mmCIF file of C-alpha atoms and ligand atoms in Angstrom:
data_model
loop_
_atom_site.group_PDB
_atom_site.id
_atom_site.type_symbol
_atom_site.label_atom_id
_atom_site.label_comp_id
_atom_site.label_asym_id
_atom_site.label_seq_id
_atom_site.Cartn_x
_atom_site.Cartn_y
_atom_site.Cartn_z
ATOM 1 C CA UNK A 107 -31.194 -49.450 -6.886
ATOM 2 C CA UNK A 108 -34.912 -51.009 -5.546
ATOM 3 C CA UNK A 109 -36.530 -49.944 -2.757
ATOM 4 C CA UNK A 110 -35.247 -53.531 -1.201
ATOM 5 C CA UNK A 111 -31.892 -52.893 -1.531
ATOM 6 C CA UNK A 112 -32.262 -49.192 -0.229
ATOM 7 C CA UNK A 113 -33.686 -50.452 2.903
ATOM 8 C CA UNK A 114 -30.961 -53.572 3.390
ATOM 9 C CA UNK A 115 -28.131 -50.821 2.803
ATOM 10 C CA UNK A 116 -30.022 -48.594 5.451
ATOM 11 C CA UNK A 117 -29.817 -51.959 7.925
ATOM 12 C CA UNK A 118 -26.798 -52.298 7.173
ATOM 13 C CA UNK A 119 -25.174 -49.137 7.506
ATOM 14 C CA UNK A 120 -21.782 -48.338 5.325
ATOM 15 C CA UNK A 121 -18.031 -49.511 5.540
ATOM 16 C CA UNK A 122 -15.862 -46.776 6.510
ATOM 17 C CA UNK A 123 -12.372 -46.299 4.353
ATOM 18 C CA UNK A 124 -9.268 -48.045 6.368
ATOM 19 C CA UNK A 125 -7.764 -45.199 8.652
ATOM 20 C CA UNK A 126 -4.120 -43.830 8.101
ATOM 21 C CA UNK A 127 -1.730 -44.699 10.896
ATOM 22 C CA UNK A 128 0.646 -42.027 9.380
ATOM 23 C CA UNK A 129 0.115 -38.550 8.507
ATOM 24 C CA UNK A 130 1.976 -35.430 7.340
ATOM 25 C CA UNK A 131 2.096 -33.252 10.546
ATOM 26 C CA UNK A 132 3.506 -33.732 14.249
ATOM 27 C CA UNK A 133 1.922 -34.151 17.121
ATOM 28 C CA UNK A 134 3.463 -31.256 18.122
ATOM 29 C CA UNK A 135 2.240 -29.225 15.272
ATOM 30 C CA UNK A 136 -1.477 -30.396 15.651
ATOM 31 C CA UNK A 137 -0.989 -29.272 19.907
ATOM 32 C CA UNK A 138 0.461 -25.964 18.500
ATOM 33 C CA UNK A 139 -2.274 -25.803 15.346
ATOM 34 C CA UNK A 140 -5.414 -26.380 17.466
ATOM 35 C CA UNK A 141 -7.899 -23.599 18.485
ATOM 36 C CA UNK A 142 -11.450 -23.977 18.710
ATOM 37 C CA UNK A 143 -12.956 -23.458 15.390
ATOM 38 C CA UNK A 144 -17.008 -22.372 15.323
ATOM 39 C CA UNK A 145 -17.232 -21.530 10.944
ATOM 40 C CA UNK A 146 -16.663 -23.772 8.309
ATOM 41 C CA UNK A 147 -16.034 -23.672 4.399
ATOM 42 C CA UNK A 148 -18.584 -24.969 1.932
ATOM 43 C CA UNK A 149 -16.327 -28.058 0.732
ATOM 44 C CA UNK A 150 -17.283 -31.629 1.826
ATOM 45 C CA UNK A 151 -16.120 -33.681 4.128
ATOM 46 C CA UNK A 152 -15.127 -37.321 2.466
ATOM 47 C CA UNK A 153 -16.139 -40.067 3.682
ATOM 48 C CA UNK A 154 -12.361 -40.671 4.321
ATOM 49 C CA UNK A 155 -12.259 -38.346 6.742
ATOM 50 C CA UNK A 156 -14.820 -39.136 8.969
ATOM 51 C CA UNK A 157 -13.895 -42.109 9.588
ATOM 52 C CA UNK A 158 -10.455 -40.967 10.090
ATOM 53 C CA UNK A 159 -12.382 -38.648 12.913
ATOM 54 C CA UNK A 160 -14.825 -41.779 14.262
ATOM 55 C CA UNK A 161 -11.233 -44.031 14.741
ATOM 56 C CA UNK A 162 -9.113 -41.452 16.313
ATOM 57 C CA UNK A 163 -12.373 -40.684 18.984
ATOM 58 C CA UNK A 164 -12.814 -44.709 19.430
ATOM 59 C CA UNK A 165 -10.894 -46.625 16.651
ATOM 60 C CA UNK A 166 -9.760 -50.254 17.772
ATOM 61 C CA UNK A 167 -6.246 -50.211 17.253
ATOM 62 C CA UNK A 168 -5.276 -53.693 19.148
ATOM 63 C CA UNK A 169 -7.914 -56.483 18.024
ATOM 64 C CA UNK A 170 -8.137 -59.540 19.757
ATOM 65 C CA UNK A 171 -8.719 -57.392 23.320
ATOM 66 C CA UNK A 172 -11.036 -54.595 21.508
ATOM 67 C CA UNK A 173 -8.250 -51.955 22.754
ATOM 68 C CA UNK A 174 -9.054 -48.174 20.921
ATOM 69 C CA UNK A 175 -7.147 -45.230 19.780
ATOM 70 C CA UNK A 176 -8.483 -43.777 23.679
ATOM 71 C CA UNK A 177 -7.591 -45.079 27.067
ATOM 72 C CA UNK A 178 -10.872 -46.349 28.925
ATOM 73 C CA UNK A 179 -11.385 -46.943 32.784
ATOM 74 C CA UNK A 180 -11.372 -50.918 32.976
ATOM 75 C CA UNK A 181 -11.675 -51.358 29.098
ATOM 76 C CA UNK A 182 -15.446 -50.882 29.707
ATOM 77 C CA UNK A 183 -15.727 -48.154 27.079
ATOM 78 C CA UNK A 184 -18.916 -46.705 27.944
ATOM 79 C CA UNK A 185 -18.798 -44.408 25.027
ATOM 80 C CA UNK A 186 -20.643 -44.435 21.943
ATOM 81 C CA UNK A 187 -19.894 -41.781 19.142
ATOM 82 C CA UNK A 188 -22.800 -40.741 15.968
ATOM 83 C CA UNK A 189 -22.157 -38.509 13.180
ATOM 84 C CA UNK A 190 -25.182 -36.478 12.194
ATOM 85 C CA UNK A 191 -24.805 -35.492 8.743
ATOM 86 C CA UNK A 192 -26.332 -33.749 6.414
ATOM 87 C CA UNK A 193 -25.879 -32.642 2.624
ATOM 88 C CA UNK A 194 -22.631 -34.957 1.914
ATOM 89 C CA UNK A 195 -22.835 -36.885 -1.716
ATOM 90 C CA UNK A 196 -21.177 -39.555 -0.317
ATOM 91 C CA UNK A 197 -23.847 -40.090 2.623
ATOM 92 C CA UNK A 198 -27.771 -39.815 3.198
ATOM 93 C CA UNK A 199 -28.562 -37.428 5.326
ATOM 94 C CA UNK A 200 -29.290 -38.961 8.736
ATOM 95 C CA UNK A 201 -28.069 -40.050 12.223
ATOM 96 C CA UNK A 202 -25.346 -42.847 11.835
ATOM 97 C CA UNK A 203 -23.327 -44.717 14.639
ATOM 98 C CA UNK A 204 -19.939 -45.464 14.759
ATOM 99 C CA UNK A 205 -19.565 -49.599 14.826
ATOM 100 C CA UNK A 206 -16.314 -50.015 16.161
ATOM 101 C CA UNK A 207 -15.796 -53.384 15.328
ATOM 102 C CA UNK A 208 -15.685 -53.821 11.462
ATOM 103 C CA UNK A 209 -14.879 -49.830 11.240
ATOM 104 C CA UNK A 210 -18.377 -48.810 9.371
ATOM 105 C CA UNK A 211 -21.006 -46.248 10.172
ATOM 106 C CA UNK A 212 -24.642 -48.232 10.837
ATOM 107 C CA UNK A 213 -28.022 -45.590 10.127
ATOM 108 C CA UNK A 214 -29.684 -44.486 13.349
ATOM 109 C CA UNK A 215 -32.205 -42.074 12.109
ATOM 110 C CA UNK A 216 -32.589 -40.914 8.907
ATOM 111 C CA UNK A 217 -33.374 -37.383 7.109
ATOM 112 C CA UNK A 218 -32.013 -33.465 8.155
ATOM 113 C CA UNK A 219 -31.838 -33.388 11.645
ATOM 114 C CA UNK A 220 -29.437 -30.700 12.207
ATOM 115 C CA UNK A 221 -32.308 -28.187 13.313
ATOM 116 C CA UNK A 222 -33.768 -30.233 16.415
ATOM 117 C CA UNK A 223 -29.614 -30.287 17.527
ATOM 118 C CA UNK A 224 -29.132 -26.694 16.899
ATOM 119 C CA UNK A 225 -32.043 -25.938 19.295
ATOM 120 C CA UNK A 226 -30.847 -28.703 21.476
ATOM 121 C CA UNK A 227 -27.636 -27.064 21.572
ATOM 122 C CA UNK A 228 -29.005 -23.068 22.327
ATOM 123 C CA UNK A 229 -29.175 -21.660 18.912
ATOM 124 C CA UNK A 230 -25.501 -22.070 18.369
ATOM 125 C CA UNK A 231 -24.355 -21.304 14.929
ATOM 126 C CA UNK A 232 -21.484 -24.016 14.708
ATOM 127 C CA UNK A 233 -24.135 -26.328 14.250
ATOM 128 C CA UNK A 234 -25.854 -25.331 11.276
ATOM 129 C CA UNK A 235 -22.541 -24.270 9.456
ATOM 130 C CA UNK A 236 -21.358 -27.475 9.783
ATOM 131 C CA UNK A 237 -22.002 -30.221 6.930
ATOM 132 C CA UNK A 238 -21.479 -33.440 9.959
ATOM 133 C CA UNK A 239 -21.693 -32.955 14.165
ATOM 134 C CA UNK A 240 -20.024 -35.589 15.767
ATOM 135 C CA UNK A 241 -21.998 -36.878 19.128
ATOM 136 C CA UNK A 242 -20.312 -38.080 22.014
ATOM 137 C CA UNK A 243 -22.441 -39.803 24.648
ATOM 138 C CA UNK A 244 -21.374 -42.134 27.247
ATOM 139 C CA UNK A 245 -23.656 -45.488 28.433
ATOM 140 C CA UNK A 246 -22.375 -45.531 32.126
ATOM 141 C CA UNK A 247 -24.098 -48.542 33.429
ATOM 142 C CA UNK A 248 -21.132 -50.559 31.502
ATOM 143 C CA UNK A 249 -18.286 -48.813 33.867
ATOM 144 C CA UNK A 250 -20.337 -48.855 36.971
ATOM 145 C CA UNK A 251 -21.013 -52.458 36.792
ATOM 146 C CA UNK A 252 -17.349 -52.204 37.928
ATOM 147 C CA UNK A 253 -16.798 -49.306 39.549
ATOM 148 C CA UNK A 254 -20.165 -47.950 41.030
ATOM 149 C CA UNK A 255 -20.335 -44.266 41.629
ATOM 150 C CA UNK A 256 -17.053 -43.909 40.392
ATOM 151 C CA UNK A 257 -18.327 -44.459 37.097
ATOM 152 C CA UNK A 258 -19.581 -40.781 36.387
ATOM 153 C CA UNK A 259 -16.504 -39.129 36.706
ATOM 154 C CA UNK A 260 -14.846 -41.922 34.642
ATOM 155 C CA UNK A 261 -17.172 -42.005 31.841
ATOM 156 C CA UNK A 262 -16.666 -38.371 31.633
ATOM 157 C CA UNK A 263 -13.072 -38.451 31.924
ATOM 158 C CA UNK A 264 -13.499 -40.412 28.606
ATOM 159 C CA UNK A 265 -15.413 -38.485 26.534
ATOM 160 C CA UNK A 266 -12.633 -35.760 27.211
ATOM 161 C CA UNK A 267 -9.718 -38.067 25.692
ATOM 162 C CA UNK A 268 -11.971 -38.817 22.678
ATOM 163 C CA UNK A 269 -12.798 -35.077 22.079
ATOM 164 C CA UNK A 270 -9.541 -34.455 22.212
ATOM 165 C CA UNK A 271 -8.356 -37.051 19.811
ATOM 166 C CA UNK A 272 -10.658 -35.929 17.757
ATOM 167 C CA UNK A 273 -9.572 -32.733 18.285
ATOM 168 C CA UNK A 274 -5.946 -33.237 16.990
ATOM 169 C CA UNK A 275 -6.707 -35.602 14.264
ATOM 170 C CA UNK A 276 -8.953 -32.869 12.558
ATOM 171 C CA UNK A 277 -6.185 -30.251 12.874
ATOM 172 C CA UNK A 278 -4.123 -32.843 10.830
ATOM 173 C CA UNK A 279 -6.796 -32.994 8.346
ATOM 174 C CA UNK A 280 -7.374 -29.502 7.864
ATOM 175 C CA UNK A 281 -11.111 -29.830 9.351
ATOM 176 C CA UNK A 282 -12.228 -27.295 12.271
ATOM 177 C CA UNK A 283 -14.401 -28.485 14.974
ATOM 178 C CA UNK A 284 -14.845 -26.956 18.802
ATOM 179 C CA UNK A 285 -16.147 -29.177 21.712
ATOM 180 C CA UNK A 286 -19.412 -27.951 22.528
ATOM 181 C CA UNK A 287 -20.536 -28.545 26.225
ATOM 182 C CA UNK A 288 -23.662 -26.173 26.739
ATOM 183 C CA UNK A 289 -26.679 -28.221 25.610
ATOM 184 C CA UNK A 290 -29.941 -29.104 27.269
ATOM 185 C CA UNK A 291 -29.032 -32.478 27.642
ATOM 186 C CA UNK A 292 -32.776 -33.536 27.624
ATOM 187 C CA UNK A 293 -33.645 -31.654 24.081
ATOM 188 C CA UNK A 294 -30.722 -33.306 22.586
ATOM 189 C CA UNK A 295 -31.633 -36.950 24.295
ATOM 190 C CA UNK A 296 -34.887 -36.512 22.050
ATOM 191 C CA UNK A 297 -33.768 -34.926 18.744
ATOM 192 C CA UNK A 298 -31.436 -37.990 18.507
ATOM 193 C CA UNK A 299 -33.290 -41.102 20.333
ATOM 194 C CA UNK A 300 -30.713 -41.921 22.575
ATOM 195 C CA UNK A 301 -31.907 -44.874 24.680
ATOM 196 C CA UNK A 302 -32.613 -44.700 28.362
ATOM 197 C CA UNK A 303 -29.486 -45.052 29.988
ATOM 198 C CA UNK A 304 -27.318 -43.241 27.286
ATOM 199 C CA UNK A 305 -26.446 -39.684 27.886
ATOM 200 C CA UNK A 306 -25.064 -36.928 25.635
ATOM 201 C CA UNK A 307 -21.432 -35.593 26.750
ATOM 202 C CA UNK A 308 -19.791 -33.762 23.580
ATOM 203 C CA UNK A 309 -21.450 -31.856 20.527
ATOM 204 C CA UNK A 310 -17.924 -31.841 18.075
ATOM 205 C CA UNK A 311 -19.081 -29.022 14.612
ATOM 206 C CA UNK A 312 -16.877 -30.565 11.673
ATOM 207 C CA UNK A 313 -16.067 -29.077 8.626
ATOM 208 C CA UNK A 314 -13.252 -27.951 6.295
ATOM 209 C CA UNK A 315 -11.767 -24.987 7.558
ATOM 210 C CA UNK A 316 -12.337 -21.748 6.067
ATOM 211 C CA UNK A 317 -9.265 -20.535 4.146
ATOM 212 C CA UNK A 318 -9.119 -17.235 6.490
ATOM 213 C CA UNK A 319 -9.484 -19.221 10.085
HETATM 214 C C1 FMN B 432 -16.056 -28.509 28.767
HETATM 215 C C2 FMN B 432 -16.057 -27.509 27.640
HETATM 216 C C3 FMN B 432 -17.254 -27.041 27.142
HETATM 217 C C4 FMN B 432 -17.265 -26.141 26.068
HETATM 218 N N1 FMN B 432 -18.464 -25.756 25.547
HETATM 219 C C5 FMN B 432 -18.474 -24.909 24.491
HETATM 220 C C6 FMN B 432 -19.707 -24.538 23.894
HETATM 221 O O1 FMN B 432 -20.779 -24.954 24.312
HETATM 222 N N2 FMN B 432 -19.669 -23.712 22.821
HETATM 223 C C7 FMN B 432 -18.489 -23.226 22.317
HETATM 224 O O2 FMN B 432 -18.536 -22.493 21.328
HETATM 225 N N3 FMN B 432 -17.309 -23.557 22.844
HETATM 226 C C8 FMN B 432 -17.271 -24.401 23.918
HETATM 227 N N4 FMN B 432 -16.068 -24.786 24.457
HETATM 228 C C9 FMN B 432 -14.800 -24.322 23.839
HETATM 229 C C10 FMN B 432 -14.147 -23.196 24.636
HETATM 230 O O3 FMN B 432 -14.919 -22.018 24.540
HETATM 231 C C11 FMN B 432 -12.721 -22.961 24.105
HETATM 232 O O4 FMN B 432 -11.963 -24.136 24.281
HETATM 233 C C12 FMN B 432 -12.032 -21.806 24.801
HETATM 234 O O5 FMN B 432 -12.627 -20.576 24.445
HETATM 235 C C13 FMN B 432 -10.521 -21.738 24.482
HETATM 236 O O6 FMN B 432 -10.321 -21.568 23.089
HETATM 237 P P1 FMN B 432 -9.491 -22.631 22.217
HETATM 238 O O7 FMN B 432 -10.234 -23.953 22.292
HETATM 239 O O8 FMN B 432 -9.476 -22.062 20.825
HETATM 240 O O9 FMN B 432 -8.136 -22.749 22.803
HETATM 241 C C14 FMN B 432 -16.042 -25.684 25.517
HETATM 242 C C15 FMN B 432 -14.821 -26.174 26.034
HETATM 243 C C16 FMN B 432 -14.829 -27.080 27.061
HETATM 244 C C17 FMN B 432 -13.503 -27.626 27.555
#
């Protein structure tokens, strides 16, 4: 591969497999499987299977209106959702965001950046175990355009039916992940080079579950 074609694939960013609309367990069993999970195993997670994760948090499931696997206030989905990932074959190391149309992952940043967010996010160890932290953040100038103050409390109404999609879909898959909350929002507005405007809501640990959790 040249160093032009590295750099146009970088642009670019990668397609993401087609999600499953179908899966072995119930929604019932997922509800009844799910606990927060804060250690992973050493296996990777495919490529498949994140973007199995980045469609159930904000998949578009109905195309010609842009409608998505979660319910948003006004369809103004003020959500945007990154994967920071880091020693997976089938990826570079790096920041990537979640393109919703087209279902493909586009580079944000790249190189090991799992140390800033693990500060970011007070020293806590579901971080670094974790071979790909999903980011949640919300933009919430595109629901208050709409709604005004109302916005806030919409956009982070949101971010809670994502990270709980997410949630479900990674019992399915046999991946643990917790939603992580306590973060110095500024710290992690830096490590990642989130525009003004764009705020982090959700820190989501994913990995294959440990054979004893
Ligand atoms: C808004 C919110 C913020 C949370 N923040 C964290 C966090 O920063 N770190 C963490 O380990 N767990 C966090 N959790 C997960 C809770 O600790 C967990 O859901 C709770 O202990 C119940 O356990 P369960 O999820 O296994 O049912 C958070 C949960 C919510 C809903």
């Amino acid at each position: 591969m040249t160093a032009q074609q590295t750099v146009a694939e970088e642009k670019q960013g990668m397609a993401l497999p087609q999600p499953s609309v179908s899966g072995d367990m119930s929604v019932e069993e997922a509800l009844h499987e799910r606990r927060s999970i804060r250690r992973y195993g050493d296996a990777p997670l495919p490529l498949r299977d994140i973007g199995q994760l980045a469609w159930a948090a904000q998949g578009i499931t109905e195309e010609r209106r842009g409608l998505r696997t979660s319910p948003s206030a006004g369809a103004t989905y003020p959500l945007e959702i990154y994967f920071l990932i880091t020693g997976l074959e089938e990826i570079p190391d790096g920041l990537y965001r979640y393109v919703t149309r087209g279902h493909r992952l586009e580079k944000v940043l790249s190189g090991d950046r799992r140390g800033d967010l693990f500060e970011s996010a007070l020293y806590q160890d579901a971080i670094m175990s974790a071979p790909v932290v999903m980011v949640i953040t919300g933009v919430e100038e595109r629901t208050a355009r709409r709604y005004g103050q109302r916005a806030t409390r919409y956009v982070h109404m949101e971010a809670g039916h994502a990270a709980q999609n997410v949630s479900l879909q990674a019992v399915a898959l046999g991946i643990g992940t917790v939603v992580i909350g306590a973060f110095d929002d500024s710290a992690v507005v830096q490590a990642l080079r989130l525009d003004e405007g764009e705020s982090p809501l959700y820190l989501m640990p994913l990995g294959k579950q440990l054979d004893n959790s």
